[in-house]
Amino acid sequence: MQPNLIYLDYNATTPCDPAVVDSMLPWFYQNPGNAASKSHPFGWKAKEAVDQARNQLASLLQVDDAEIVFTSGATESDNLALKGVFEMYGRKGKHIITVKTEHKAVLDPADHIEKRGGTVTYLNVNSQGLIDLNELENAIRPDTVLVSVMWANNETGVIQPVKEIGAICDKHGVLFFSDATQAVGKIPVHPRESGVHLLACSAHKMYGPKGVGALYVRKRQPRVKVTAQLDGGGHENDMRSGTLNVPGIVGFGKAAELSATLMDAEFQKLESLRNHLETQLCEKLEEVWVNGREAPRLAHTSNITFRAADAEALINTFNQQIAVSTGSACSSASLEPSHVLLAMGVAEDKARSTLRFSLGRFTTSTEIEQVIEAVLKGVSKLRELSPLWMLFKEGVDLD
Ligand SMILES: *Cc1c(COP(=O)(O)O)cnc(C)c1O
């Protein structure tokens, strides 16, 4: 990575692990085969490589190889899960349940489904970002076909009670889809034992390449099907046509294998760096809040609100030396305050004064010390100039 720049935006994308890059290289030129070519060794070798990668990912998820559908990323997997279930099970019902804090790659397909005659219930979350299981169970109707709840939130790292949700869905005979893009490779994610029927993940959030993802589709007890959203040669069990991205898939497999061996140590290392960052900032600054702090969280994600320090302005004080994100980064160019924080009951001005720090495999403690220093300086500087902060200091209740 670039020297002198500190990358703390791993939830937006991770760098490829160098071992992943090495695993991919032979599949660009030396072995150029199409995995669907059945009449020559180029095709056979490509298929073998894809099979191996499928097995590496399936092993990480503890599912059968045949339950993995490769896609172009989690956005496609989310679309395939929601629209694919809606179309496949339309005769049973047209109601789906999801959550206000989902990623746009779930919320936008849900919106699409509403425009196509479906109905969608959006569950609330509490101040820690967690759904209420009673609210979920009460929302299930006879015509409900799908519950879609993400495994871990990309902005806050908050982990939903997936097993409990799975049990409720099982009791009511409703399919359960989870966007686990931020969780796979970071914490144990085992859809079968958690009662998850469909699950999305993406290589570039777990040290693999961009443009490759997967959808797990359960094959037994029950056998789940989704209507393909891309028609073509019938690849991937007729669920996702299109020539497979062999180098990308090989890299995804390698990334899955690596994360299985590194996961525990990495979680511990990142949790301790993240906790240090949070305790230092909370100790040394007044009026700082870590969003979702009381909930189970991913180890590497920290979402922090700094009163009277506008997020964009705060980032500007870093002079392009530190890569972090405002809560709104995932909605591309929009400067809307984060829908995730608003759903957690964070006020608009506070949501606009929030940064997401996401750490990863290559983060060092020296970098964290530098970031702490930069944030302390930046926040203090902005507050010196802030009329809002002056009011607060004069004892005005701003909440
Ligand atoms: C990044 C992300 C996506 C989108 O994944 P792509 O592979 O970039 O399409 C979807 N959901 C969550 C939770 C994410 O973090």
GROMACS .gro file of C-alpha atoms and ligand atoms in nm, residues 11-13 72-78 102-106 150 152-155 179-182 200-205 210-213 330 356, ligand 1:
model
   51
   11ASN     CA    1  -1.512  -0.195   0.537
   12ALA     CA    2  -1.525  -0.013   0.204
   13THR     CA    3  -1.277  -0.256   0.055
   72SER     CA    4  -1.989  -1.049  -0.941
   73GLY     CA    5  -2.011  -0.935  -0.579
   74ALA     CA    6  -2.242  -0.893  -0.286
   75THR     CA    7  -2.460  -0.638  -0.463
   76GLU     CA    8  -2.544  -0.900  -0.723
   77SER     CA    9  -2.586  -1.170  -0.458
   78ASP     CA   10  -2.826  -0.948  -0.263
  102GLU     CA   11  -2.953  -0.287   0.583
  103HIS     CA   12  -2.702  -0.202   0.312
  104LYS     CA   13  -2.840  -0.023   0.005
  105ALA     CA   14  -2.774  -0.340  -0.192
  106VAL     CA   15  -3.063  -0.493   0.006
  150MET     CA   16  -2.769  -0.870   0.763
  152ALA     CA   17  -2.306  -0.762   1.071
  153ASN     CA   18  -2.352  -0.397   0.986
  154ASN     CA   19  -2.100  -0.231   0.754
  155GLU     CA   20  -2.114   0.106   0.932
  179ASP     CA   21  -2.611  -1.037   0.381
  180ALA     CA   22  -2.296  -1.152   0.559
  181THR     CA   23  -2.053  -0.948   0.350
  182GLN     CA   24  -1.885  -0.787   0.650
  200ALA     CA   25  -2.430  -1.323   0.048
  201CYS     CA   26  -2.060  -1.246   0.069
  202SER     CA   27  -1.796  -1.066  -0.134
  203ALA     CA   28  -1.427  -1.134  -0.199
  204HIS     CA   29  -1.310  -0.772  -0.175
  205LYS     CA   30  -1.429  -0.734   0.184
  210LYS     CA   31  -1.302  -0.681  -0.638
  211GLY     CA   32  -1.581  -0.798  -0.867
  212VAL     CA   33  -1.633  -1.149  -0.724
  213GLY     CA   34  -1.891  -1.261  -0.474
  330CYS     CA   35  -2.187   0.376   0.113
  356ARG     CA   36  -1.623   0.513   1.067
  400LIG     C1   37  -1.972  -0.393   0.051
  400LIG     C2   38  -2.106  -0.446   0.087
  400LIG     C3   39  -2.197  -0.484  -0.011
  400LIG     C4   40  -2.168  -0.469  -0.158
  400LIG     O1   41  -2.070  -0.560  -0.198
  400LIG     P1   42  -2.003  -0.552  -0.343
  400LIG     O2   43  -1.929  -0.680  -0.355
  400LIG     O3   44  -1.915  -0.432  -0.341
  400LIG     O4   45  -2.112  -0.540  -0.442
  400LIG     C5   46  -2.317  -0.536   0.030
  400LIG     N1   47  -2.348  -0.549   0.159
  400LIG     C6   48  -2.263  -0.515   0.257
  400LIG     C7   49  -2.302  -0.533   0.400
  400LIG     C8   50  -2.139  -0.460   0.224
  400LIG     O5   51  -2.057  -0.424   0.322
   0.00000   0.00000   0.00000
